[in-house]
PDB file of C-alpha atoms in Angstrom:
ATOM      1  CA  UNK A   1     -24.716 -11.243 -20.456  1.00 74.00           C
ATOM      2  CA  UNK A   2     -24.403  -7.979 -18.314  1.00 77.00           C
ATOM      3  CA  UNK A   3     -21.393  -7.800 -16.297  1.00 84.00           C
ATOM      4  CA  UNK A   4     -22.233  -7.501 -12.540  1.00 85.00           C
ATOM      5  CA  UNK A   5     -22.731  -4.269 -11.438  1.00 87.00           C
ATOM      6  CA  UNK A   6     -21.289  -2.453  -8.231  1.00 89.00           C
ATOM      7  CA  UNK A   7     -23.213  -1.599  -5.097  1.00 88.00           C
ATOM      8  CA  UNK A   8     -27.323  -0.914  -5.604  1.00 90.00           C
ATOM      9  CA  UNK A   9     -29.641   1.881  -6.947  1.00 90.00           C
ATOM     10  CA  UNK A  10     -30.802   2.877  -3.596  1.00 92.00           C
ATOM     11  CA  UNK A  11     -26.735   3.731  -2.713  1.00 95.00           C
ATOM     12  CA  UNK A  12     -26.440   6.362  -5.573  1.00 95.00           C
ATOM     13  CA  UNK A  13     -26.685   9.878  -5.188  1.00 96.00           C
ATOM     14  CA  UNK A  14     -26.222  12.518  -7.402  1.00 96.00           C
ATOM     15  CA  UNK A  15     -25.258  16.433  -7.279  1.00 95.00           C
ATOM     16  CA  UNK A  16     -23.714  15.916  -3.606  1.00 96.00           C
ATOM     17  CA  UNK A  17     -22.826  19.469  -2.068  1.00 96.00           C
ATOM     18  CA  UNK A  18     -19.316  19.452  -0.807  1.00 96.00           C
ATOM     19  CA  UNK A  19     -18.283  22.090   1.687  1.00 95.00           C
ATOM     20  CA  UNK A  20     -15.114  23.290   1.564  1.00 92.00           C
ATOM     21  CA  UNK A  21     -16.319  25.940   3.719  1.00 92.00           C
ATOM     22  CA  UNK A  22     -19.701  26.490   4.964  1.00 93.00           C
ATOM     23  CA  UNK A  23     -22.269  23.366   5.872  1.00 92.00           C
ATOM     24  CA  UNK A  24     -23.556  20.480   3.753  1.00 94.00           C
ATOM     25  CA  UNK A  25     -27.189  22.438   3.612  1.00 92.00           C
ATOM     26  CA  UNK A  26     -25.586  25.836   2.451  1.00 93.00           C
ATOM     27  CA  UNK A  27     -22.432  25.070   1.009  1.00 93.00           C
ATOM     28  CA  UNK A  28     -20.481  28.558   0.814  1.00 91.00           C
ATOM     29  CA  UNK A  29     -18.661  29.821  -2.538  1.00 88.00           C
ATOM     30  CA  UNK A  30     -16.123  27.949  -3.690  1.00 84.00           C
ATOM     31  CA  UNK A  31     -17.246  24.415  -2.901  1.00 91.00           C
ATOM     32  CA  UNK A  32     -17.954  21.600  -5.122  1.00 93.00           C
ATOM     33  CA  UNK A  33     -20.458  19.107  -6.418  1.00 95.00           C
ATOM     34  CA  UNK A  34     -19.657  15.393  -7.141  1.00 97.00           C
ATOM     35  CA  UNK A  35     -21.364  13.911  -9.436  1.00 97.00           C
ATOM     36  CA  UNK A  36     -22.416  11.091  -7.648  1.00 97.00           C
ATOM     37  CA  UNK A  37     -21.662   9.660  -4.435  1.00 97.00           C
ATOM     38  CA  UNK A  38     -21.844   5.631  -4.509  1.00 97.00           C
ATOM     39  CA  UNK A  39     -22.247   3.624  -0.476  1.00 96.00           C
ATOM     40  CA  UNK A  40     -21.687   0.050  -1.189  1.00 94.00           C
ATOM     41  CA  UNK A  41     -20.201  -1.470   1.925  1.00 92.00           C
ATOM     42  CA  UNK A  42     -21.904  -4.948   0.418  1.00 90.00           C
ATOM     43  CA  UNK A  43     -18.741  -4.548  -2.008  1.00 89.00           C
ATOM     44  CA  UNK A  44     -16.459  -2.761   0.703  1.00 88.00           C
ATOM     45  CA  UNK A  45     -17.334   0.238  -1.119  1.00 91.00           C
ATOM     46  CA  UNK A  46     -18.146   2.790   2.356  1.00 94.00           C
ATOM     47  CA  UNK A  47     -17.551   5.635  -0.246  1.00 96.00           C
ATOM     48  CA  UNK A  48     -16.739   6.214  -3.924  1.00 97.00           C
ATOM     49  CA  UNK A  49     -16.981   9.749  -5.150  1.00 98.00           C
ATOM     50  CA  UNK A  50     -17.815   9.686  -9.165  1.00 97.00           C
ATOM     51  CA  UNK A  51     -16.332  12.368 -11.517  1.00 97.00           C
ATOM     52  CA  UNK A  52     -18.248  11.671 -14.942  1.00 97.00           C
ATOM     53  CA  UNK A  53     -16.122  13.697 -17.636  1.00 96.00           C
ATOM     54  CA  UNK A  54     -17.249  14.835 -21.101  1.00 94.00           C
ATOM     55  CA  UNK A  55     -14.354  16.983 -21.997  1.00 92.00           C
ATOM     56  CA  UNK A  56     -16.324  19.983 -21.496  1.00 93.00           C
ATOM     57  CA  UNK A  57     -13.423  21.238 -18.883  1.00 94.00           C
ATOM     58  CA  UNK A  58      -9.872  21.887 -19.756  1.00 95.00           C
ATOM     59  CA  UNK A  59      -7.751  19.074 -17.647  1.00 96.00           C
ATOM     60  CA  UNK A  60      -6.457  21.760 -15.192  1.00 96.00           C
ATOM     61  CA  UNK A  61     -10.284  22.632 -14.205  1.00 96.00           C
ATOM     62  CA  UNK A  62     -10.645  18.894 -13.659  1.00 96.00           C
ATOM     63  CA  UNK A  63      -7.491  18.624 -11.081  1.00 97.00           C
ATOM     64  CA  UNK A  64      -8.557  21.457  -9.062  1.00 96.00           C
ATOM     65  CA  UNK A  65     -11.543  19.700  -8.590  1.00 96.00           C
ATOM     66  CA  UNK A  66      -9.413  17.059  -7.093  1.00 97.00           C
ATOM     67  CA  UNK A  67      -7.605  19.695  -4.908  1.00 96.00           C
ATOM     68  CA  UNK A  68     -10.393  20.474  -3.467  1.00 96.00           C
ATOM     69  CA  UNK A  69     -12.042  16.803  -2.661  1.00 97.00           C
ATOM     70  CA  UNK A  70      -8.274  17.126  -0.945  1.00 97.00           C
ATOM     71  CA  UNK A  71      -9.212  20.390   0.752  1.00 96.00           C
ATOM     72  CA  UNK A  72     -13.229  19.177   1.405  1.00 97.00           C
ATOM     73  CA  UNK A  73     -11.567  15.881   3.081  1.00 97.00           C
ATOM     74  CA  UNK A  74      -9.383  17.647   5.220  1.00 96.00           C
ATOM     75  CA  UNK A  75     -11.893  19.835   6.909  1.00 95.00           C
ATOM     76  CA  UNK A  76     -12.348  19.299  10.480  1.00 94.00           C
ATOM     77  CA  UNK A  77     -15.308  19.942  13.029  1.00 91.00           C
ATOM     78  CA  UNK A  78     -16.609  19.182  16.512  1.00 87.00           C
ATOM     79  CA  UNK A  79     -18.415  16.586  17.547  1.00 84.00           C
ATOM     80  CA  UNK A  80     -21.094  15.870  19.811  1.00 82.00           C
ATOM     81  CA  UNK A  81     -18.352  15.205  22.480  1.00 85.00           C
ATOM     82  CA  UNK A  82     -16.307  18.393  21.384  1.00 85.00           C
ATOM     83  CA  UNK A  83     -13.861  16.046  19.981  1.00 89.00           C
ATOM     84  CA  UNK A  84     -12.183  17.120  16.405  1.00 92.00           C
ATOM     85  CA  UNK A  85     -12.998  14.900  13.596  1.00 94.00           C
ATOM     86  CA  UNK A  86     -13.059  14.721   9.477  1.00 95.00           C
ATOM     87  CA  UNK A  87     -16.475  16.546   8.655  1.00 95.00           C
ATOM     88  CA  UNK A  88     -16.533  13.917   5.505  1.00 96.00           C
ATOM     89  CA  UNK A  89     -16.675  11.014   8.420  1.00 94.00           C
ATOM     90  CA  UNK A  90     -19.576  12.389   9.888  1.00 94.00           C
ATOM     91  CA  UNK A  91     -21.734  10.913   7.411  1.00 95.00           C
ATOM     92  CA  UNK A  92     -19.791   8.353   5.241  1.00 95.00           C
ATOM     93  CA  UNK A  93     -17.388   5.516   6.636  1.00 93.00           C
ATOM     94  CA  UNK A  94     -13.936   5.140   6.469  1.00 91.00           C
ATOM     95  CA  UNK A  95     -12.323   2.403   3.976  1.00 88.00           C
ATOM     96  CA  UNK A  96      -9.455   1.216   6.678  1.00 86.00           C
ATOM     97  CA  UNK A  97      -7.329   1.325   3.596  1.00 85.00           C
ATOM     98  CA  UNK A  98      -5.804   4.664   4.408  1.00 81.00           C
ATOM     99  CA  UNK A  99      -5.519   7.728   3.251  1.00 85.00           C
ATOM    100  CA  UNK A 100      -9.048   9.860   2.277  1.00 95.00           C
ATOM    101  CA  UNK A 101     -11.890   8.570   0.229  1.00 96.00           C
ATOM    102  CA  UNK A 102     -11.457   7.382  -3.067  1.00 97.00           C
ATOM    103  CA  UNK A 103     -12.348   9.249  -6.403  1.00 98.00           C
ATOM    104  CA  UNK A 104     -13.391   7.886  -9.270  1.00 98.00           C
ATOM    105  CA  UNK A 105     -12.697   9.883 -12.722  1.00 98.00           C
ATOM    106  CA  UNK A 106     -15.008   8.233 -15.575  1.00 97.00           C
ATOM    107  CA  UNK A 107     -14.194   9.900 -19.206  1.00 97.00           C
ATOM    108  CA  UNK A 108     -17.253   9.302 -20.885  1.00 95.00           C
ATOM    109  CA  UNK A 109     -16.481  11.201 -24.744  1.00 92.00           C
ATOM    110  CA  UNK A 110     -15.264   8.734 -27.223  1.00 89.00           C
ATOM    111  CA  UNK A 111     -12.789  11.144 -28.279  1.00 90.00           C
ATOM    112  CA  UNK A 112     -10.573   7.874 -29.177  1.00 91.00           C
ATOM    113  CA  UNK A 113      -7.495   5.936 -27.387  1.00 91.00           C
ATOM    114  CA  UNK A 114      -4.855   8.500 -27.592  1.00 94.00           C
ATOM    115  CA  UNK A 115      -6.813  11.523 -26.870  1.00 94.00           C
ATOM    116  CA  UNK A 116      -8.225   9.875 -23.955  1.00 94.00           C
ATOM    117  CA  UNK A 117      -5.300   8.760 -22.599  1.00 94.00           C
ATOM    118  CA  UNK A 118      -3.542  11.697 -23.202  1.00 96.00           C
ATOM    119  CA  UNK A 119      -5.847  13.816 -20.760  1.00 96.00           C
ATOM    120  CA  UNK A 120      -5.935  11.536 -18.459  1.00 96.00           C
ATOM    121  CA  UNK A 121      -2.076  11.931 -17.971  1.00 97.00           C
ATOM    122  CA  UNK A 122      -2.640  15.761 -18.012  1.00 97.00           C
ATOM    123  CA  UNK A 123      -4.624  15.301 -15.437  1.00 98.00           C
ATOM    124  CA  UNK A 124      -2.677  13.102 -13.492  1.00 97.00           C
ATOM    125  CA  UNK A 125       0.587  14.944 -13.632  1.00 97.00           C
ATOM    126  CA  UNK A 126      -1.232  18.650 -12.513  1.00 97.00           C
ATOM    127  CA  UNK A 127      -3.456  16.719  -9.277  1.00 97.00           C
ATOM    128  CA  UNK A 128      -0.358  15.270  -8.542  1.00 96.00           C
ATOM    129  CA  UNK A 129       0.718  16.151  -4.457  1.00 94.00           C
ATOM    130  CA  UNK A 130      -2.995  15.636  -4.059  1.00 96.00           C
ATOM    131  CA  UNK A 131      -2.889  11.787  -4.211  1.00 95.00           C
ATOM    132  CA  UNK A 132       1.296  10.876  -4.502  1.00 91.00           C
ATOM    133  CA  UNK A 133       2.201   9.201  -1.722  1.00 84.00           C
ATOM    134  CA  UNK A 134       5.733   9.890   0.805  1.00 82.00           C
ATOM    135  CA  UNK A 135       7.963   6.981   1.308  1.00 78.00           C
ATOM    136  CA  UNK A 136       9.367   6.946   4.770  1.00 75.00           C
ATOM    137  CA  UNK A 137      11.400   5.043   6.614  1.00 71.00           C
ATOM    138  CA  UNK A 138      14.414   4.906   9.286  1.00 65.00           C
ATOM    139  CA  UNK A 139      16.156   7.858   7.502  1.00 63.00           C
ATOM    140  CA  UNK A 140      13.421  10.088   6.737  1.00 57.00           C
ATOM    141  CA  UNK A 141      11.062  10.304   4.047  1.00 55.00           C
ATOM    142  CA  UNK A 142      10.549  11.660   0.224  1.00 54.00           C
ATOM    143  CA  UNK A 143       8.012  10.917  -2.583  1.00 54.00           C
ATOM    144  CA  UNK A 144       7.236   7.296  -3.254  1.00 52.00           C
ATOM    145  CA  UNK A 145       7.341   5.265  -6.381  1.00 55.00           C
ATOM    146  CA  UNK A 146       5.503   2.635  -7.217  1.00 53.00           C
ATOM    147  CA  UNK A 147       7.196  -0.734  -7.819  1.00 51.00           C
ATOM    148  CA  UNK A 148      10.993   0.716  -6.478  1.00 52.00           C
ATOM    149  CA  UNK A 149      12.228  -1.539  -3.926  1.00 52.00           C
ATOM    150  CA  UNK A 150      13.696  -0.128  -1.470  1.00 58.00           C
ATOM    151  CA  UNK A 151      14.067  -0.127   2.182  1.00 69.00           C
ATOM    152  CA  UNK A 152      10.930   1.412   3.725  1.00 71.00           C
ATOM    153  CA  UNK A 153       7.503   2.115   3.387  1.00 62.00           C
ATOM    154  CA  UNK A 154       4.637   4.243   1.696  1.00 68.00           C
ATOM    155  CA  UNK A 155       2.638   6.901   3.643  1.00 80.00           C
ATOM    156  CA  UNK A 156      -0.963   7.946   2.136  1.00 86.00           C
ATOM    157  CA  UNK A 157      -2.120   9.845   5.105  1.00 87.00           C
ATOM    158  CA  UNK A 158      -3.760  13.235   3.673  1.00 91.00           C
ATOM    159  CA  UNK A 159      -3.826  11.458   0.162  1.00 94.00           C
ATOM    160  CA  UNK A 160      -6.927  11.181  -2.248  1.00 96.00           C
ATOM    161  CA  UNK A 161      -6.691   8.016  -4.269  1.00 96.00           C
ATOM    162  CA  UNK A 162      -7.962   8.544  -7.437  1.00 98.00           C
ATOM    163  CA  UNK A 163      -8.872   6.285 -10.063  1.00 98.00           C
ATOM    164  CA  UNK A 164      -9.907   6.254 -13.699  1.00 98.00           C
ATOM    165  CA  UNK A 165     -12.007   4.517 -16.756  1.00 97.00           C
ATOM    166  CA  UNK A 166     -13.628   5.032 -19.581  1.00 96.00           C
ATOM    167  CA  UNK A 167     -16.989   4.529 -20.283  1.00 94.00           C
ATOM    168  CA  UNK A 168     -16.518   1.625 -23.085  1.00 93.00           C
ATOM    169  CA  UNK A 169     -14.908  -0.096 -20.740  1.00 94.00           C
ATOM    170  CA  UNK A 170     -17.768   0.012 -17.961  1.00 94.00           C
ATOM    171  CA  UNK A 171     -20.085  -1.300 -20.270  1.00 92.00           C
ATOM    172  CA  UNK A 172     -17.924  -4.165 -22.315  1.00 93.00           C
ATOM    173  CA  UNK A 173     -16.641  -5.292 -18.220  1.00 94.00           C
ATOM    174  CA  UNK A 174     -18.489  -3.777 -15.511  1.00 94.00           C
ATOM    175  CA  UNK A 175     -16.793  -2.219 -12.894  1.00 94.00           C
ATOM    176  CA  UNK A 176     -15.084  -5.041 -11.161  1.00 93.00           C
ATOM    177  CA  UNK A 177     -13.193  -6.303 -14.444  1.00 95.00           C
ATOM    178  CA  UNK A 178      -9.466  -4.998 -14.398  1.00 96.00           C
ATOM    179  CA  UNK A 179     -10.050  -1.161 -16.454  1.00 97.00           C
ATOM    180  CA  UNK A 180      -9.184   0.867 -13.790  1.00 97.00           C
ATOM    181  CA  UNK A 181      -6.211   2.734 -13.757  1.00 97.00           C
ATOM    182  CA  UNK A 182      -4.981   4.535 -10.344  1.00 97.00           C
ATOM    183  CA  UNK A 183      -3.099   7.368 -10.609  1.00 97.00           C
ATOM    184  CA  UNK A 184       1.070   6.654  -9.945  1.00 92.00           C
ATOM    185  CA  UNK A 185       0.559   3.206 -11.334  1.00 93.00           C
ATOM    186  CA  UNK A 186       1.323   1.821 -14.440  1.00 91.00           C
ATOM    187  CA  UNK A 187      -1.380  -0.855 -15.471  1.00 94.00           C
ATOM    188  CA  UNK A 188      -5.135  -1.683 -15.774  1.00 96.00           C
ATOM    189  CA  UNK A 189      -6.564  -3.213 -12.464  1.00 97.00           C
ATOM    190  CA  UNK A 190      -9.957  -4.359 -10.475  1.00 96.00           C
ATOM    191  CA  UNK A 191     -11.432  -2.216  -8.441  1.00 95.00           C
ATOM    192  CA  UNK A 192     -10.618  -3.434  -5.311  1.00 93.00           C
ATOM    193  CA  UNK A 193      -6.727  -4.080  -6.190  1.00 94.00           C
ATOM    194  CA  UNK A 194      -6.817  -0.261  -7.765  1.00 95.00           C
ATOM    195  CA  UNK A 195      -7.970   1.069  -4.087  1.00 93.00           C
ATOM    196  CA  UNK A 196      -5.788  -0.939  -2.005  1.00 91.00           C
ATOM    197  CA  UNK A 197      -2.663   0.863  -1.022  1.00 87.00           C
ATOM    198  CA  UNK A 198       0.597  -0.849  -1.380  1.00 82.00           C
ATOM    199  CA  UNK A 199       4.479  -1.252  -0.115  1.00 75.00           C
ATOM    200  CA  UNK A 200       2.290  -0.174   3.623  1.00 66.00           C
ATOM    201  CA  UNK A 201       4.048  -0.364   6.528  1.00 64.00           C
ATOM    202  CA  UNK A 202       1.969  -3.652   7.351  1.00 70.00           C
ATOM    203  CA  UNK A 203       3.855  -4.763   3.887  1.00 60.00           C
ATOM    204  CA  UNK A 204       7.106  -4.404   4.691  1.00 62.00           C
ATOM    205  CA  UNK A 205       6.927  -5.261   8.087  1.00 63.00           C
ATOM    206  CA  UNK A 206       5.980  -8.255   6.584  1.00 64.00           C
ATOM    207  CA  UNK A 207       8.487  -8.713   4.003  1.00 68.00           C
ATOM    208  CA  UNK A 208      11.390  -7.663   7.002  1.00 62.00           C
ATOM    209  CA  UNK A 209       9.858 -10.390   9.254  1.00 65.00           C
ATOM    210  CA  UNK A 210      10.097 -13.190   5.545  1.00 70.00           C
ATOM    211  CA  UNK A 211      14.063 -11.890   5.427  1.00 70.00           C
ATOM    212  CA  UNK A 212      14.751 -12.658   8.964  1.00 71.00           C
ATOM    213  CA  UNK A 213      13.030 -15.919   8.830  1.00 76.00           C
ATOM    214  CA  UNK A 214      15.010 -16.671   5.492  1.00 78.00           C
ATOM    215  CA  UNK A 215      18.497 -15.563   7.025  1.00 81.00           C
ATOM    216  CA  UNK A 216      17.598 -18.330  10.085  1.00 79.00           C
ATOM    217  CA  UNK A 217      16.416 -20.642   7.870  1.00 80.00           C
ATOM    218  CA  UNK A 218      20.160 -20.575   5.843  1.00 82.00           C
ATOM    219  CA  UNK A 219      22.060 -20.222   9.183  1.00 83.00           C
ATOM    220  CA  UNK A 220      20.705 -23.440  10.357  1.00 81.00           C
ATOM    221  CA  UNK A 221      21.008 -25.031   7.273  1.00 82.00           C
ATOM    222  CA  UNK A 222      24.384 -24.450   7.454  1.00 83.00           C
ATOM    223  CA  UNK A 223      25.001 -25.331  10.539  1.00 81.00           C
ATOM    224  CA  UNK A 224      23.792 -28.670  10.220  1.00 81.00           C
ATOM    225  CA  UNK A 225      26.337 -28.802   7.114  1.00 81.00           C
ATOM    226  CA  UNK A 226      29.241 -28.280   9.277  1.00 84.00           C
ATOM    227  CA  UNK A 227      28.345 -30.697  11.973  1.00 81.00           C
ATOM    228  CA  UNK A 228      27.635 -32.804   8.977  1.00 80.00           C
ATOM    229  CA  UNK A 229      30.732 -32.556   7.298  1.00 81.00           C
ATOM    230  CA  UNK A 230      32.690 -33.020  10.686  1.00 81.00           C
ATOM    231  CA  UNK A 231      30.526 -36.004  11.565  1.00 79.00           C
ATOM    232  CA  UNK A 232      31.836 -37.058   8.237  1.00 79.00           C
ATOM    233  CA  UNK A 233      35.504 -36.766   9.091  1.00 78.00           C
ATOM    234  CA  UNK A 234      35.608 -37.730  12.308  1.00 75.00           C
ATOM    235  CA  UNK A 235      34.761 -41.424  10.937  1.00 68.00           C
ATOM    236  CA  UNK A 236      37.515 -41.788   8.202  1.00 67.00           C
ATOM    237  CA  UNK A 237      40.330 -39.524   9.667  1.00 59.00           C
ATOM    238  CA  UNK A 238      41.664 -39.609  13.069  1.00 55.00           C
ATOM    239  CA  UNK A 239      44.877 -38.282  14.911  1.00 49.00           C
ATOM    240  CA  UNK A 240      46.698 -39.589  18.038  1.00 50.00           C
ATOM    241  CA  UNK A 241      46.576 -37.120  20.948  1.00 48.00           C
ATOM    242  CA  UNK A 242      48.448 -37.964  24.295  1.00 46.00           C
ATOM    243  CA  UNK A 243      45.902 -37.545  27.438  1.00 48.00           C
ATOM    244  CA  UNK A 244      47.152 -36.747  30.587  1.00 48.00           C
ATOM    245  CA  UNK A 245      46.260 -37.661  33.842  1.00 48.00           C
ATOM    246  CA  UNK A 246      47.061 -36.708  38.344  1.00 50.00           C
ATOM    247  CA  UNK A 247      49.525 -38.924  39.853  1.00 50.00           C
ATOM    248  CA  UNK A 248      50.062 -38.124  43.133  1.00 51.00           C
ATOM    249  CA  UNK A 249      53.795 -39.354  42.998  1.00 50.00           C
ATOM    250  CA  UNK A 250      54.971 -37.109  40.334  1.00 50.00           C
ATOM    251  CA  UNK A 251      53.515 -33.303  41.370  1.00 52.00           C
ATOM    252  CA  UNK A 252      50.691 -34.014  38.625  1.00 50.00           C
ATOM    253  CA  UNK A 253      50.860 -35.317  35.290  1.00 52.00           C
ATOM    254  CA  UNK A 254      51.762 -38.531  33.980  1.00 50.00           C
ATOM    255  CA  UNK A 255      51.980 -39.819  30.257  1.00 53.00           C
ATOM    256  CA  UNK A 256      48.815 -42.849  29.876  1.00 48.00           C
ATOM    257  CA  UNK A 257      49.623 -45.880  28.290  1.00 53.00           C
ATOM    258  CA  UNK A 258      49.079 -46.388  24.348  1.00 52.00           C
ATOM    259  CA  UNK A 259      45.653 -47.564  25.582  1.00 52.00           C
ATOM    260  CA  UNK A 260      44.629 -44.172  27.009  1.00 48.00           C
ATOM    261  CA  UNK A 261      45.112 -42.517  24.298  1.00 48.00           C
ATOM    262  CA  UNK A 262      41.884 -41.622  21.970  1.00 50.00           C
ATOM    263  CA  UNK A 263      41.411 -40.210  18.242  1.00 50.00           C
ATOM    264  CA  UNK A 264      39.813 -36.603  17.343  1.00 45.00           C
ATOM    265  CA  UNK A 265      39.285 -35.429  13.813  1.00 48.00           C
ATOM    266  CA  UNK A 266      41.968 -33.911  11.866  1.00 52.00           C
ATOM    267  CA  UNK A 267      40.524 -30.606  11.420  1.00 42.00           C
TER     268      UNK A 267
END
């Protein structure tokens, strides 16, 4: 059976002009061409550009491509109010996941495991500052690592998230089984984990707000132990204490009677 596909025909299109500089209907010198531009908000897909590879480019040629989705994304113009604005936004939605549209990278040679694999590291490692993320937090901020815990948060503002198959995989899962890998992570995922950002802000907000809940939790917990425990005492161990009282007669305090006296725990 054929693995469920992603979006619909109508949503595809191909040879999209790019403008790094220039206008969508004449791009100037230097722009680019995806391959194919996918609009599937059906699948919370607002935009998916499609790199299909055939190892016709050496891997460098393929990350300056990235650099300049980076530099296309980051290009601003006016809008019918004069307002500034992403030119990309003006005719494809934004994800809400943060950071710029996605791109997909699809290696479609079968030029076997290693070989594969291997360029898709070269090409990770030279788009790098295009898509690596900053952690920040109270002290400042430097580059992020995926999986490190640590106090803070990751930043993807200005970031191009890119992730990357192979076309075996497509076909043998379809594009929602787990054979994406995003580059700065470490493991085949689905398409939608692979796009979502993680360790946010919204994250570890989150995990701050579990701590302090935890911490109350144990400090009541052991509260209740103590009175507990003295609770416990108080009924098997007691010690006399001498209570005092106002006599007029005497300029103020008297020794009570045997009777007047109560018990209070050892403690």
């Amino acid at each position: 059976m054929r693995p469920p596909g992603l979006g619909h025909l109508r949503g595809w299109e191909t040879e999209v002009a790019l403008p790094v500089t220039g206008t969508f209907a004449t791009p100037s010198k230097g722009s680019l061409r995806a391959d194919a531009v996918l609009t599937a908000p059906e699948d919370g897909v607002p935009v998916l550009f499609v790199e299909v590879d055939n190892h016709t480019e050496p891997a460098a040629v393929v990350a300056r491509k990235i650099e300049r989705y980076q530099k296309f994304f980051r290009r601003q113009m006016k809008d019918h109010r004069g307002r500034d604005v992403a030119m990309w936004s003006t005719l494809w939605e934004d994800s809400g996941r943060g950071g710029f549209p996605p791109v997909a990278l699809v290696f479609a040679k079968d030029v076997g495991a290693e070989a594969r694999l291997n360029r898709m590291k070269a090409i990770r490692d030279a788009s790098r500052p295009c898509w690596e993320g900053r952690w920040e937090s109270d002290h400042g901020w430097h580059v992020a690592a995926e999986g490190e815990e640590r106090e803070g948060w990751g930043s993807f503002d200005g970031t191009v998230p890119v992730i990357a198959t192979h076309l075996g995989q497509l076909k043998a899962k379809g594009p929602h089984g787990a054979i994406w890998w995003r580059f700065g992570r470490s493991e085949w995922q689905t398409f939608t984990v692979a796009l979502t950002n993680t360790n946010t802000r919204e994250d570890y907000l989150a995990r701050d707000e579990k701590r302090r809940q935890e911490r109350e939790a144990a400090r009541v917990l052991e509260d209740q132990a103590v009175r507990d425990e003295l609770g416990a005492l108080a009924g098997v161990v007691g010690v006399p204490v001498l209570r005092y009282g106002r006599h007029p007669g005497h300029g103020g305090r008297v020794r009570l009677p045997a009777s007047g006296r109560r018990a209070v725990p050892d403690v």
